[in-house]
mmCIF file with all atom_site columns, C-alpha atoms in Angstrom:
data_model
loop_
_atom_site.group_PDB
_atom_site.id
_atom_site.type_symbol
_atom_site.label_atom_id
_atom_site.label_alt_id
_atom_site.label_comp_id
_atom_site.label_asym_id
_atom_site.label_entity_id
_atom_site.label_seq_id
_atom_site.pdbx_PDB_ins_code
_atom_site.Cartn_x
_atom_site.Cartn_y
_atom_site.Cartn_z
_atom_site.occupancy
_atom_site.B_iso_or_equiv
_atom_site.pdbx_formal_charge
_atom_site.auth_seq_id
_atom_site.auth_comp_id
_atom_site.auth_asym_id
_atom_site.auth_atom_id
_atom_site.pdbx_PDB_model_num
ATOM 1   C CA . MET A 1 1   ? -30.176 6.020   -26.357 1.00 42.00 ? 81  MET A CA 1
ATOM 2   C CA . ASP A 1 2   ? -27.454 7.825   -28.379 1.00 44.00 ? 82  ASP A CA 1
ATOM 3   C CA . ILE A 1 3   ? -23.957 8.910   -27.259 1.00 47.00 ? 83  ILE A CA 1
ATOM 4   C CA . ASN A 1 4   ? -25.047 12.505  -26.935 1.00 49.00 ? 84  ASN A CA 1
ATOM 5   C CA . THR A 1 5   ? -27.749 11.640  -24.575 1.00 44.00 ? 85  THR A CA 1
ATOM 6   C CA . ILE A 1 6   ? -25.280 9.612   -22.392 1.00 44.00 ? 86  ILE A CA 1
ATOM 7   C CA . THR A 1 7   ? -22.692 12.308  -22.371 1.00 45.00 ? 87  THR A CA 1
ATOM 8   C CA . ASN A 1 8   ? -25.220 14.975  -21.470 1.00 48.00 ? 88  ASN A CA 1
ATOM 9   C CA . GLU A 1 9   ? -26.244 13.271  -18.232 1.00 50.00 ? 89  GLU A CA 1
ATOM 10  C CA . SER A 1 10  ? -25.032 15.151  -15.317 1.00 51.00 ? 90  SER A CA 1
ATOM 11  C CA . MET A 1 11  ? -24.203 11.873  -13.519 1.00 48.00 ? 91  MET A CA 1
ATOM 12  C CA . TRP A 1 12  ? -21.194 11.184  -15.828 1.00 52.00 ? 92  TRP A CA 1
ATOM 13  C CA . LYS A 1 13  ? -19.979 14.795  -15.507 1.00 54.00 ? 93  LYS A CA 1
ATOM 14  C CA . ILE A 1 14  ? -20.190 14.848  -11.802 1.00 51.00 ? 94  ILE A CA 1
ATOM 15  C CA . ALA A 1 15  ? -18.625 11.333  -11.397 1.00 54.00 ? 95  ALA A CA 1
ATOM 16  C CA . THR A 1 16  ? -15.784 12.241  -13.713 1.00 55.00 ? 96  THR A CA 1
ATOM 17  C CA . GLY A 1 17  ? -14.901 15.499  -11.944 1.00 56.00 ? 97  GLY A CA 1
ATOM 18  C CA . ALA A 1 18  ? -15.387 13.983  -8.525  1.00 57.00 ? 98  ALA A CA 1
ATOM 19  C CA . LEU A 1 19  ? -13.345 10.837  -8.713  1.00 58.00 ? 99  LEU A CA 1
ATOM 20  C CA . PRO A 1 20  ? -9.927  12.269  -8.845  1.00 59.00 ? 100 PRO A CA 1
ATOM 21  C CA . VAL A 1 21  ? -10.898 14.696  -5.889  1.00 58.00 ? 101 VAL A CA 1
ATOM 22  C CA . LEU A 1 22  ? -12.142 11.757  -3.916  1.00 61.00 ? 102 LEU A CA 1
ATOM 23  C CA . VAL A 1 23  ? -9.123  9.798   -4.443  1.00 64.00 ? 103 VAL A CA 1
ATOM 24  C CA . ALA A 1 24  ? -6.865  12.953  -3.747  1.00 61.00 ? 104 ALA A CA 1
ATOM 25  C CA . MET A 1 25  ? -8.602  13.240  -0.401  1.00 63.00 ? 105 MET A CA 1
ATOM 26  C CA . ALA A 1 26  ? -8.119  9.530   0.432   1.00 67.00 ? 106 ALA A CA 1
ATOM 27  C CA . LYS A 1 27  ? -4.417  9.832   -0.383  1.00 64.00 ? 107 LYS A CA 1
ATOM 28  C CA . GLY A 1 28  ? -4.318  13.064  1.679   1.00 63.00 ? 108 GLY A CA 1
ATOM 29  C CA . LEU A 1 29  ? -5.907  11.248  4.703   1.00 66.00 ? 109 LEU A CA 1
ATOM 30  C CA . LYS A 1 30  ? -3.293  8.420   4.308   1.00 66.00 ? 110 LYS A CA 1
ATOM 31  C CA . ILE A 1 31  ? -0.399  10.844  4.334   1.00 60.00 ? 111 ILE A CA 1
ATOM 32  C CA . PHE A 1 32  ? -1.920  12.532  7.543   1.00 60.00 ? 112 PHE A CA 1
ATOM 33  C CA . ILE A 1 33  ? -2.060  9.109   9.311   1.00 63.00 ? 113 ILE A CA 1
ATOM 34  C CA . GLU A 1 34  ? 1.496   8.418   8.244   1.00 60.00 ? 114 GLU A CA 1
ATOM 35  C CA . TRP A 1 35  ? 2.423   11.842  9.593   1.00 58.00 ? 115 TRP A CA 1
ATOM 36  C CA . LEU A 1 36  ? 0.710   11.221  12.999  1.00 56.00 ? 116 LEU A CA 1
ATOM 37  C CA . GLU A 1 37  ? 2.857   7.836   13.306  1.00 58.00 ? 117 GLU A CA 1
ATOM 38  C CA . TYR A 1 38  ? 6.002   9.810   12.399  1.00 57.00 ? 118 TYR A CA 1
ATOM 39  C CA . GLY A 1 39  ? 5.193   12.427  14.970  1.00 63.00 ? 119 GLY A CA 1
ATOM 40  C CA . THR A 1 40  ? 4.787   9.736   17.587  1.00 66.00 ? 120 THR A CA 1
ATOM 41  C CA . MET A 1 41  ? 8.261   8.498   16.806  1.00 63.00 ? 121 MET A CA 1
ATOM 42  C CA . HIS A 1 42  ? 9.704   12.204  16.879  1.00 66.00 ? 122 HIS A CA 1
ATOM 43  C CA . LYS A 1 43  ? 7.978   12.577  20.353  1.00 72.00 ? 123 LYS A CA 1
ATOM 44  C CA . LEU A 1 44  ? 9.511   9.311   21.745  1.00 67.00 ? 124 LEU A CA 1
ATOM 45  C CA . LYS A 1 45  ? 12.873  9.929   20.474  1.00 70.00 ? 125 LYS A CA 1
ATOM 46  C CA . HIS A 1 46  ? 12.761  13.506  21.921  1.00 65.00 ? 126 HIS A CA 1
ATOM 47  C CA . MET A 1 47  ? 11.911  12.062  25.269  1.00 69.00 ? 127 MET A CA 1
ATOM 48  C CA . ASP A 1 48  ? 14.593  9.538   25.096  1.00 67.00 ? 128 ASP A CA 1
ATOM 49  C CA . LYS A 1 49  ? 17.207  12.077  24.433  1.00 71.00 ? 129 LYS A CA 1
ATOM 50  C CA . ASN A 1 50  ? 16.213  14.835  26.643  1.00 73.00 ? 130 ASN A CA 1
ATOM 51  C CA . PHE A 1 51  ? 14.293  13.226  29.661  1.00 71.00 ? 131 PHE A CA 1
ATOM 52  C CA . SER A 1 52  ? 15.768  9.633   29.822  1.00 72.00 ? 132 SER A CA 1
ATOM 53  C CA . GLU A 1 53  ? 18.073  10.619  32.786  1.00 75.00 ? 133 GLU A CA 1
ATOM 54  C CA . TYR A 1 54  ? 15.042  11.372  34.744  1.00 70.00 ? 134 TYR A CA 1
ATOM 55  C CA . PHE A 1 55  ? 13.338  8.036   34.145  1.00 75.00 ? 135 PHE A CA 1
ATOM 56  C CA . LYS A 1 56  ? 13.692  4.878   36.137  1.00 76.00 ? 136 LYS A CA 1
ATOM 57  C CA . ASP A 1 57  ? 15.064  1.696   34.612  1.00 79.00 ? 137 ASP A CA 1
ATOM 58  C CA . GLU A 1 58  ? 11.501  0.293   33.791  1.00 82.00 ? 138 GLU A CA 1
ATOM 59  C CA . GLU A 1 59  ? 10.413  3.510   32.380  1.00 77.00 ? 139 GLU A CA 1
ATOM 60  C CA . LYS A 1 60  ? 13.556  3.609   30.033  1.00 75.00 ? 140 LYS A CA 1
ATOM 61  C CA . ALA A 1 61  ? 12.800  -0.026  28.981  1.00 80.00 ? 141 ALA A CA 1
ATOM 62  C CA . LEU A 1 62  ? 9.171   0.916   28.238  1.00 79.00 ? 142 LEU A CA 1
ATOM 63  C CA . LEU A 1 63  ? 10.324  3.861   26.281  1.00 76.00 ? 143 LEU A CA 1
ATOM 64  C CA . LYS A 1 64  ? 12.847  1.929   24.286  1.00 82.00 ? 144 LYS A CA 1
ATOM 65  C CA . LYS A 1 65  ? 10.125  -0.887  23.648  1.00 80.00 ? 145 LYS A CA 1
ATOM 66  C CA . ARG A 1 66  ? 7.705   1.870   22.325  1.00 80.00 ? 146 ARG A CA 1
ATOM 67  C CA . ILE A 1 67  ? 10.441  3.217   19.922  1.00 77.00 ? 147 ILE A CA 1
ATOM 68  C CA . ARG A 1 68  ? 11.087  -0.276  18.614  1.00 80.00 ? 148 ARG A CA 1
ATOM 69  C CA . GLU A 1 69  ? 7.393   -0.783  18.118  1.00 79.00 ? 149 GLU A CA 1
ATOM 70  C CA . VAL A 1 70  ? 6.759   2.403   16.047  1.00 77.00 ? 150 VAL A CA 1
ATOM 71  C CA . ALA A 1 71  ? 10.034  1.657   14.063  1.00 78.00 ? 151 ALA A CA 1
ATOM 72  C CA . ARG A 1 72  ? 8.988   -1.879  13.259  1.00 79.00 ? 152 ARG A CA 1
ATOM 73  C CA . PHE A 1 73  ? 5.659   -0.837  12.139  1.00 80.00 ? 153 PHE A CA 1
ATOM 74  C CA . ARG A 1 74  ? 7.060   1.867   9.838   1.00 76.00 ? 154 ARG A CA 1
ATOM 75  C CA . LEU A 1 75  ? 9.518   -0.734  8.371   1.00 75.00 ? 155 LEU A CA 1
ATOM 76  C CA . THR A 1 76  ? 6.804   -3.466  7.688   1.00 77.00 ? 156 THR A CA 1
ATOM 77  C CA . GLY A 1 77  ? 3.478   -1.524  7.592   1.00 76.00 ? 157 GLY A CA 1
ATOM 78  C CA . TYR A 1 78  ? 1.965   -4.096  10.000  1.00 81.00 ? 158 TYR A CA 1
ATOM 79  C CA . LYS A 1 79  ? 1.391   -4.019  13.866  1.00 81.00 ? 159 LYS A CA 1
ATOM 80  C CA . ASP A 1 80  ? 1.182   -7.700  14.340  1.00 83.00 ? 160 ASP A CA 1
ATOM 81  C CA . PRO A 1 81  ? 4.549   -8.620  16.061  1.00 84.00 ? 161 PRO A CA 1
ATOM 82  C CA . VAL A 1 82  ? 4.737   -12.107 14.726  1.00 85.00 ? 162 VAL A CA 1
ATOM 83  C CA . LEU A 1 83  ? 4.317   -10.869 11.254  1.00 85.00 ? 163 LEU A CA 1
ATOM 84  C CA . GLN A 1 84  ? 6.811   -8.043  11.807  1.00 84.00 ? 164 GLN A CA 1
ATOM 85  C CA . LYS A 1 85  ? 9.277   -10.454 12.971  1.00 86.00 ? 165 LYS A CA 1
ATOM 86  C CA . ARG A 1 86  ? 8.682   -12.726 9.873   1.00 85.00 ? 166 ARG A CA 1
ATOM 87  C CA . LEU A 1 87  ? 8.884   -9.796  7.242   1.00 85.00 ? 167 LEU A CA 1
ATOM 88  C CA . ILE A 1 88  ? 12.103  -8.332  8.782   1.00 83.00 ? 168 ILE A CA 1
ATOM 89  C CA . TYR A 1 89  ? 13.827  -11.644 8.917   1.00 86.00 ? 169 TYR A CA 1
ATOM 90  C CA . VAL A 1 90  ? 12.881  -12.543 5.364   1.00 85.00 ? 170 VAL A CA 1
ATOM 91  C CA . TRP A 1 91  ? 13.585  -9.050  3.877   1.00 82.00 ? 171 TRP A CA 1
ATOM 92  C CA . SER A 1 92  ? 17.020  -8.736  5.550   1.00 80.00 ? 172 SER A CA 1
ATOM 93  C CA . ARG A 1 93  ? 17.922  -12.138 3.942   1.00 82.00 ? 173 ARG A CA 1
ATOM 94  C CA . ALA A 1 94  ? 16.107  -12.897 0.734   1.00 80.00 ? 174 ALA A CA 1
ATOM 95  C CA . ASN A 1 95  ? 17.519  -11.326 -2.509  1.00 75.00 ? 175 ASN A CA 1
ATOM 96  C CA . MET A 1 96  ? 14.146  -10.186 -4.018  1.00 72.00 ? 176 MET A CA 1
ATOM 97  C CA . ASN A 1 97  ? 12.839  -7.005  -5.400  1.00 67.00 ? 177 ASN A CA 1
ATOM 98  C CA . LEU A 1 98  ? 9.724   -6.160  -3.390  1.00 70.00 ? 178 LEU A CA 1
ATOM 99  C CA . PRO A 1 99  ? 8.390   -2.819  -3.995  1.00 68.00 ? 179 PRO A CA 1
ATOM 100 C CA . GLY A 1 100 ? 6.753   -1.055  -1.035  1.00 68.00 ? 180 GLY A CA 1
ATOM 101 C CA . LEU A 1 101 ? 3.466   -1.052  -2.903  1.00 71.00 ? 181 LEU A CA 1
ATOM 102 C CA . TRP A 1 102 ? 3.479   -4.850  -2.989  1.00 80.00 ? 182 TRP A CA 1
ATOM 103 C CA . ALA A 1 103 ? 4.635   -5.209  0.633   1.00 77.00 ? 183 ALA A CA 1
ATOM 104 C CA . ILE A 1 104 ? 1.659   -3.352  2.015   1.00 79.00 ? 184 ILE A CA 1
ATOM 105 C CA . HIS A 1 105 ? -0.618  -5.921  0.245   1.00 83.00 ? 185 HIS A CA 1
ATOM 106 C CA . ILE A 1 106 ? 1.155   -9.241  0.279   1.00 86.00 ? 186 ILE A CA 1
ATOM 107 C CA . GLY A 1 107 ? 2.892   -9.066  3.600   1.00 84.00 ? 187 GLY A CA 1
ATOM 108 C CA . ARG A 1 108 ? 0.136   -10.575 5.518   1.00 87.00 ? 188 ARG A CA 1
ATOM 109 C CA . TYR A 1 109 ? 0.309   -13.847 3.285   1.00 90.00 ? 189 TYR A CA 1
ATOM 110 C CA . LEU A 1 110 ? 3.741   -14.552 4.343   1.00 88.00 ? 190 LEU A CA 1
ATOM 111 C CA . VAL A 1 111 ? 3.625   -18.085 6.152   1.00 88.00 ? 191 VAL A CA 1
ATOM 112 C CA . LEU A 1 112 ? 5.990   -20.193 8.069   1.00 87.00 ? 192 LEU A CA 1
ATOM 113 C CA . ASP A 1 113 ? 5.221   -23.877 7.905   1.00 84.00 ? 193 ASP A CA 1
ATOM 114 C CA . GLY A 1 114 ? 8.110   -24.953 10.085  1.00 78.00 ? 194 GLY A CA 1
ATOM 115 C CA . LYS A 1 115 ? 10.442  -25.783 7.258   1.00 82.00 ? 195 LYS A CA 1
ATOM 116 C CA . ARG A 1 116 ? 10.491  -22.725 5.090   1.00 86.00 ? 196 ARG A CA 1
ATOM 117 C CA . PHE A 1 117 ? 8.844   -19.371 4.484   1.00 88.00 ? 197 PHE A CA 1
ATOM 118 C CA . TYR A 1 118 ? 6.496   -18.785 1.544   1.00 89.00 ? 198 TYR A CA 1
ATOM 119 C CA . PHE A 1 119 ? 3.851   -16.331 0.335   1.00 90.00 ? 199 PHE A CA 1
ATOM 120 C CA . ASP A 1 120 ? 0.433   -18.082 0.203   1.00 91.00 ? 200 ASP A CA 1
ATOM 121 C CA . PHE A 1 121 ? -0.601  -16.765 -3.147  1.00 91.00 ? 201 PHE A CA 1
ATOM 122 C CA . THR A 1 122 ? -2.962  -19.507 -3.590  1.00 91.00 ? 202 THR A CA 1
ATOM 123 C CA . SER A 1 123 ? -5.238  -18.544 -0.643  1.00 91.00 ? 203 SER A CA 1
ATOM 124 C CA . THR A 1 124 ? -8.793  -17.472 -1.489  1.00 92.00 ? 204 THR A CA 1
ATOM 125 C CA . ALA A 1 125 ? -8.195  -14.046 0.247   1.00 92.00 ? 205 ALA A CA 1
ATOM 126 C CA . PHE A 1 126 ? -5.141  -13.042 -1.951  1.00 92.00 ? 206 PHE A CA 1
ATOM 127 C CA . ILE A 1 127 ? -6.823  -14.218 -5.162  1.00 92.00 ? 207 ILE A CA 1
ATOM 128 C CA . LYS A 1 128 ? -10.247 -12.332 -4.467  1.00 93.00 ? 208 LYS A CA 1
ATOM 129 C CA . LYS A 1 129 ? -8.245  -9.132  -3.396  1.00 91.00 ? 209 LYS A CA 1
ATOM 130 C CA . ARG A 1 130 ? -5.953  -9.194  -6.434  1.00 92.00 ? 210 ARG A CA 1
ATOM 131 C CA . ARG A 1 131 ? -9.017  -9.617  -8.692  1.00 93.00 ? 211 ARG A CA 1
ATOM 132 C CA . LEU A 1 132 ? -10.835 -6.784  -7.068  1.00 92.00 ? 212 LEU A CA 1
ATOM 133 C CA . PHE A 1 133 ? -7.892  -4.513  -7.654  1.00 92.00 ? 213 PHE A CA 1
ATOM 134 C CA . ARG A 1 134 ? -7.796  -5.451  -11.272 1.00 92.00 ? 214 ARG A CA 1
ATOM 135 C CA . ILE A 1 135 ? -11.449 -4.926  -11.741 1.00 92.00 ? 215 ILE A CA 1
ATOM 136 C CA . LEU A 1 136 ? -11.175 -1.542  -10.094 1.00 90.00 ? 216 LEU A CA 1
ATOM 137 C CA . GLY A 1 137 ? -8.163  -0.853  -12.385 1.00 90.00 ? 217 GLY A CA 1
ATOM 138 C CA . LEU A 1 138 ? -10.439 -1.656  -15.392 1.00 91.00 ? 218 LEU A CA 1
ATOM 139 C CA . ILE A 1 139 ? -13.191 0.645   -14.080 1.00 89.00 ? 219 ILE A CA 1
ATOM 140 C CA . TYR A 1 140 ? -10.909 3.552   -13.555 1.00 88.00 ? 220 TYR A CA 1
ATOM 141 C CA . LEU A 1 141 ? -9.514  2.958   -17.026 1.00 88.00 ? 221 LEU A CA 1
ATOM 142 C CA . ALA A 1 142 ? -13.037 3.214   -18.412 1.00 87.00 ? 222 ALA A CA 1
ATOM 143 C CA . TYR A 1 143 ? -13.411 6.479   -16.434 1.00 84.00 ? 223 TYR A CA 1
ATOM 144 C CA . ALA A 1 144 ? -10.229 7.851   -18.059 1.00 83.00 ? 224 ALA A CA 1
ATOM 145 C CA . ILE A 1 145 ? -12.000 7.636   -21.480 1.00 83.00 ? 225 ILE A CA 1
ATOM 146 C CA . ILE A 1 146 ? -15.064 9.371   -20.373 1.00 79.00 ? 226 ILE A CA 1
ATOM 147 C CA . PRO A 1 147 ? -13.586 12.952  -20.476 1.00 75.00 ? 227 PRO A CA 1
ATOM 148 C CA . TRP A 1 148 ? -12.464 12.518  -24.160 1.00 77.00 ? 228 TRP A CA 1
ATOM 149 C CA . VAL A 1 149 ? -16.008 11.190  -24.998 1.00 75.00 ? 229 VAL A CA 1
ATOM 150 C CA . ILE A 1 150 ? -17.327 14.239  -23.508 1.00 70.00 ? 230 ILE A CA 1
ATOM 151 C CA . PHE A 1 151 ? -14.796 16.518  -24.873 1.00 69.00 ? 231 PHE A CA 1
ATOM 152 C CA . PHE A 1 152 ? -15.457 15.299  -28.585 1.00 71.00 ? 232 PHE A CA 1
ATOM 153 C CA . ASN A 1 153 ? -19.256 15.287  -28.255 1.00 71.00 ? 233 ASN A CA 1
ATOM 154 C CA . GLU A 1 154 ? -19.801 18.446  -26.374 1.00 62.00 ? 234 GLU A CA 1
ATOM 155 C CA . ASP A 1 155 ? -17.455 20.774  -28.461 1.00 55.00 ? 235 ASP A CA 1
ATOM 156 C CA . ALA A 1 156 ? -15.236 21.293  -25.331 1.00 53.00 ? 236 ALA A CA 1
ATOM 157 C CA . ALA A 1 157 ? -18.096 23.221  -23.791 1.00 55.00 ? 237 ALA A CA 1
ATOM 158 C CA . VAL A 1 158 ? -17.915 21.081  -20.549 1.00 58.00 ? 238 VAL A CA 1
ATOM 159 C CA . PHE A 1 159 ? -14.009 20.299  -20.386 1.00 62.00 ? 239 PHE A CA 1
ATOM 160 C CA . PRO A 1 160 ? -11.437 22.290  -22.279 1.00 72.00 ? 240 PRO A CA 1
ATOM 161 C CA . LEU A 1 161 ? -8.573  20.273  -23.652 1.00 74.00 ? 241 LEU A CA 1
ATOM 162 C CA . TRP A 1 162 ? -6.156  20.904  -20.892 1.00 75.00 ? 242 TRP A CA 1
ATOM 163 C CA . ALA A 1 163 ? -8.778  19.910  -18.256 1.00 74.00 ? 243 ALA A CA 1
ATOM 164 C CA . THR A 1 164 ? -9.684  16.782  -20.255 1.00 75.00 ? 244 THR A CA 1
ATOM 165 C CA . ALA A 1 165 ? -5.903  15.790  -20.499 1.00 80.00 ? 245 ALA A CA 1
ATOM 166 C CA . THR A 1 166 ? -5.285  16.513  -16.904 1.00 81.00 ? 246 THR A CA 1
ATOM 167 C CA . ILE A 1 167 ? -8.188  14.521  -15.558 1.00 81.00 ? 247 ILE A CA 1
ATOM 168 C CA . THR A 1 168 ? -7.557  11.621  -18.012 1.00 83.00 ? 248 THR A CA 1
ATOM 169 C CA . PHE A 1 169 ? -3.987  11.472  -16.768 1.00 85.00 ? 249 PHE A CA 1
ATOM 170 C CA . LEU A 1 170 ? -4.939  11.409  -13.024 1.00 84.00 ? 250 LEU A CA 1
ATOM 171 C CA . ILE A 1 171 ? -7.593  8.718   -13.491 1.00 85.00 ? 251 ILE A CA 1
ATOM 172 C CA . ALA A 1 172 ? -5.396  6.578   -15.731 1.00 87.00 ? 252 ALA A CA 1
ATOM 173 C CA . PHE A 1 173 ? -2.543  6.877   -13.025 1.00 87.00 ? 253 PHE A CA 1
ATOM 174 C CA . ILE A 1 174 ? -5.129  5.667   -10.452 1.00 86.00 ? 254 ILE A CA 1
ATOM 175 C CA . SER A 1 175 ? -5.857  2.677   -12.780 1.00 87.00 ? 255 SER A CA 1
ATOM 176 C CA . ILE A 1 176 ? -2.358  1.873   -13.140 1.00 89.00 ? 256 ILE A CA 1
ATOM 177 C CA . MET A 1 177 ? -1.772  1.723   -9.382  1.00 87.00 ? 257 MET A CA 1
ATOM 178 C CA . PHE A 1 178 ? -4.557  -0.531  -9.002  1.00 89.00 ? 258 PHE A CA 1
ATOM 179 C CA . PHE A 1 179 ? -3.054  -2.901  -11.629 1.00 90.00 ? 259 PHE A CA 1
ATOM 180 C CA . ILE A 1 180 ? 0.391   -2.972  -10.200 1.00 88.00 ? 260 ILE A CA 1
ATOM 181 C CA . SER A 1 181 ? -0.475  -3.262  -6.676  1.00 87.00 ? 261 SER A CA 1
ATOM 182 C CA . PHE A 1 182 ? -0.251  -6.965  -6.813  1.00 90.00 ? 262 PHE A CA 1
ATOM 183 C CA . PRO A 1 183 ? 2.453   -9.146  -8.466  1.00 88.00 ? 263 PRO A CA 1
ATOM 184 C CA . SER A 1 184 ? 1.750   -11.352 -11.359 1.00 88.00 ? 264 SER A CA 1
ATOM 185 C CA . ASP A 1 185 ? 1.657   -15.131 -11.132 1.00 89.00 ? 265 ASP A CA 1
ATOM 186 C CA . LYS A 1 186 ? 5.415   -15.238 -12.766 1.00 89.00 ? 266 LYS A CA 1
ATOM 187 C CA . GLN A 1 187 ? 6.362   -12.594 -10.195 1.00 88.00 ? 267 GLN A CA 1
ATOM 188 C CA . THR A 1 188 ? 4.776   -14.651 -7.229  1.00 88.00 ? 268 THR A CA 1
ATOM 189 C CA . ARG A 1 189 ? 6.699   -17.821 -8.301  1.00 90.00 ? 269 ARG A CA 1
ATOM 190 C CA . ASN A 1 190 ? 9.895   -15.965 -8.326  1.00 88.00 ? 270 ASN A CA 1
ATOM 191 C CA . MET A 1 191 ? 9.310   -14.437 -4.893  1.00 87.00 ? 271 MET A CA 1
ATOM 192 C CA . ASN A 1 192 ? 8.673   -17.955 -3.404  1.00 89.00 ? 272 ASN A CA 1
ATOM 193 C CA . GLY A 1 193 ? 11.748  -19.399 -5.205  1.00 88.00 ? 273 GLY A CA 1
ATOM 194 C CA . GLN A 1 194 ? 13.683  -16.695 -3.501  1.00 86.00 ? 274 GLN A CA 1
ATOM 195 C CA . LEU A 1 195 ? 12.248  -17.711 -0.156  1.00 88.00 ? 275 LEU A CA 1
ATOM 196 C CA . LEU A 1 196 ? 13.409  -21.159 -0.573  1.00 85.00 ? 276 LEU A CA 1
ATOM 197 C CA . LYS A 1 197 ? 16.928  -19.839 -0.127  1.00 84.00 ? 277 LYS A CA 1
ATOM 198 C CA . VAL A 1 198 ? 16.238  -18.270 3.337   1.00 85.00 ? 278 VAL A CA 1
ATOM 199 C CA . ASP A 1 199 ? 17.912  -20.236 6.250   1.00 82.00 ? 279 ASP A CA 1
ATOM 200 C CA . LEU A 1 200 ? 15.614  -20.647 9.348   1.00 81.00 ? 280 LEU A CA 1
ATOM 201 C CA . LYS A 1 201 ? 18.463  -21.526 11.515  1.00 79.00 ? 281 LYS A CA 1
ATOM 202 C CA . GLU A 1 202 ? 18.645  -18.154 13.170  1.00 76.00 ? 282 GLU A CA 1
ATOM 203 C CA . TYR A 1 203 ? 14.974  -17.445 13.200  1.00 77.00 ? 283 TYR A CA 1
ATOM 204 C CA . GLY A 1 204 ? 14.114  -19.166 16.451  1.00 67.00 ? 284 GLY A CA 1
ATOM 205 C CA . LYS A 1 205 ? 16.961  -17.363 18.179  1.00 62.00 ? 285 LYS A CA 1
ATOM 206 C CA . GLN A 1 206 ? 15.558  -13.844 17.700  1.00 59.00 ? 286 GLN A CA 1
#
C-alpha cells in the first residue's frame, strides 16, 4: 500500500480533523465544571455577606465550613481533606517550583511516613500514568505530521496551507501538554530533596 492510498483513506482525514475538536470539547467541559465550582463559592460568599445575620450560630458555622471546603478544593484540586491538609502544609513551606499542571497529577502521591513528607514517584500507579501520558504525547505528535502528509500528497485539495498549519499547531500543542504533565526523574528528585527541609513540628497542631 503506497502513501497515496493511505492518505486517501477517509479514516485519516476524519481523525485528523476530529481530534482537535474533541480535545476542545473536553477542555470546554473542564472549564464549565470549574465555573460551576466557582459559582458555588460565589453563592456561599453571597449568603455569608447578605444573610448571615439571619442565621443561627450552627448555621453560620456550617456556612463557614462549606466556604473553607470549596476554597481548599480550588487551592489543591483535591477533595480529600487529608490530602488537602498535606498539600497546603507542604506548598506553604517548601521552596519548590510546582506548576499547577504537575500539582493536579502528582498531588495524590504525597506521602507522610511519620518523619517526613515525600512524593512516592516509585509507585506503580505513578510510573504507569506518566508512561501513558508520554505514549499519548507520541501519538498526538504522530497525528500532527499527518496533515502535512495529506497536504503534500493531495496538492492542498483536502487542507489548504493555513488549515494544515493550524491543525498541526493545535495537535502539537496537545502533544506537548501530555509530555510536560509529569516531571522528569531529575525534577522528581529535586522536589523530594526540597521536601526534606519541611519541618513537621507544626503539622500535628493543625
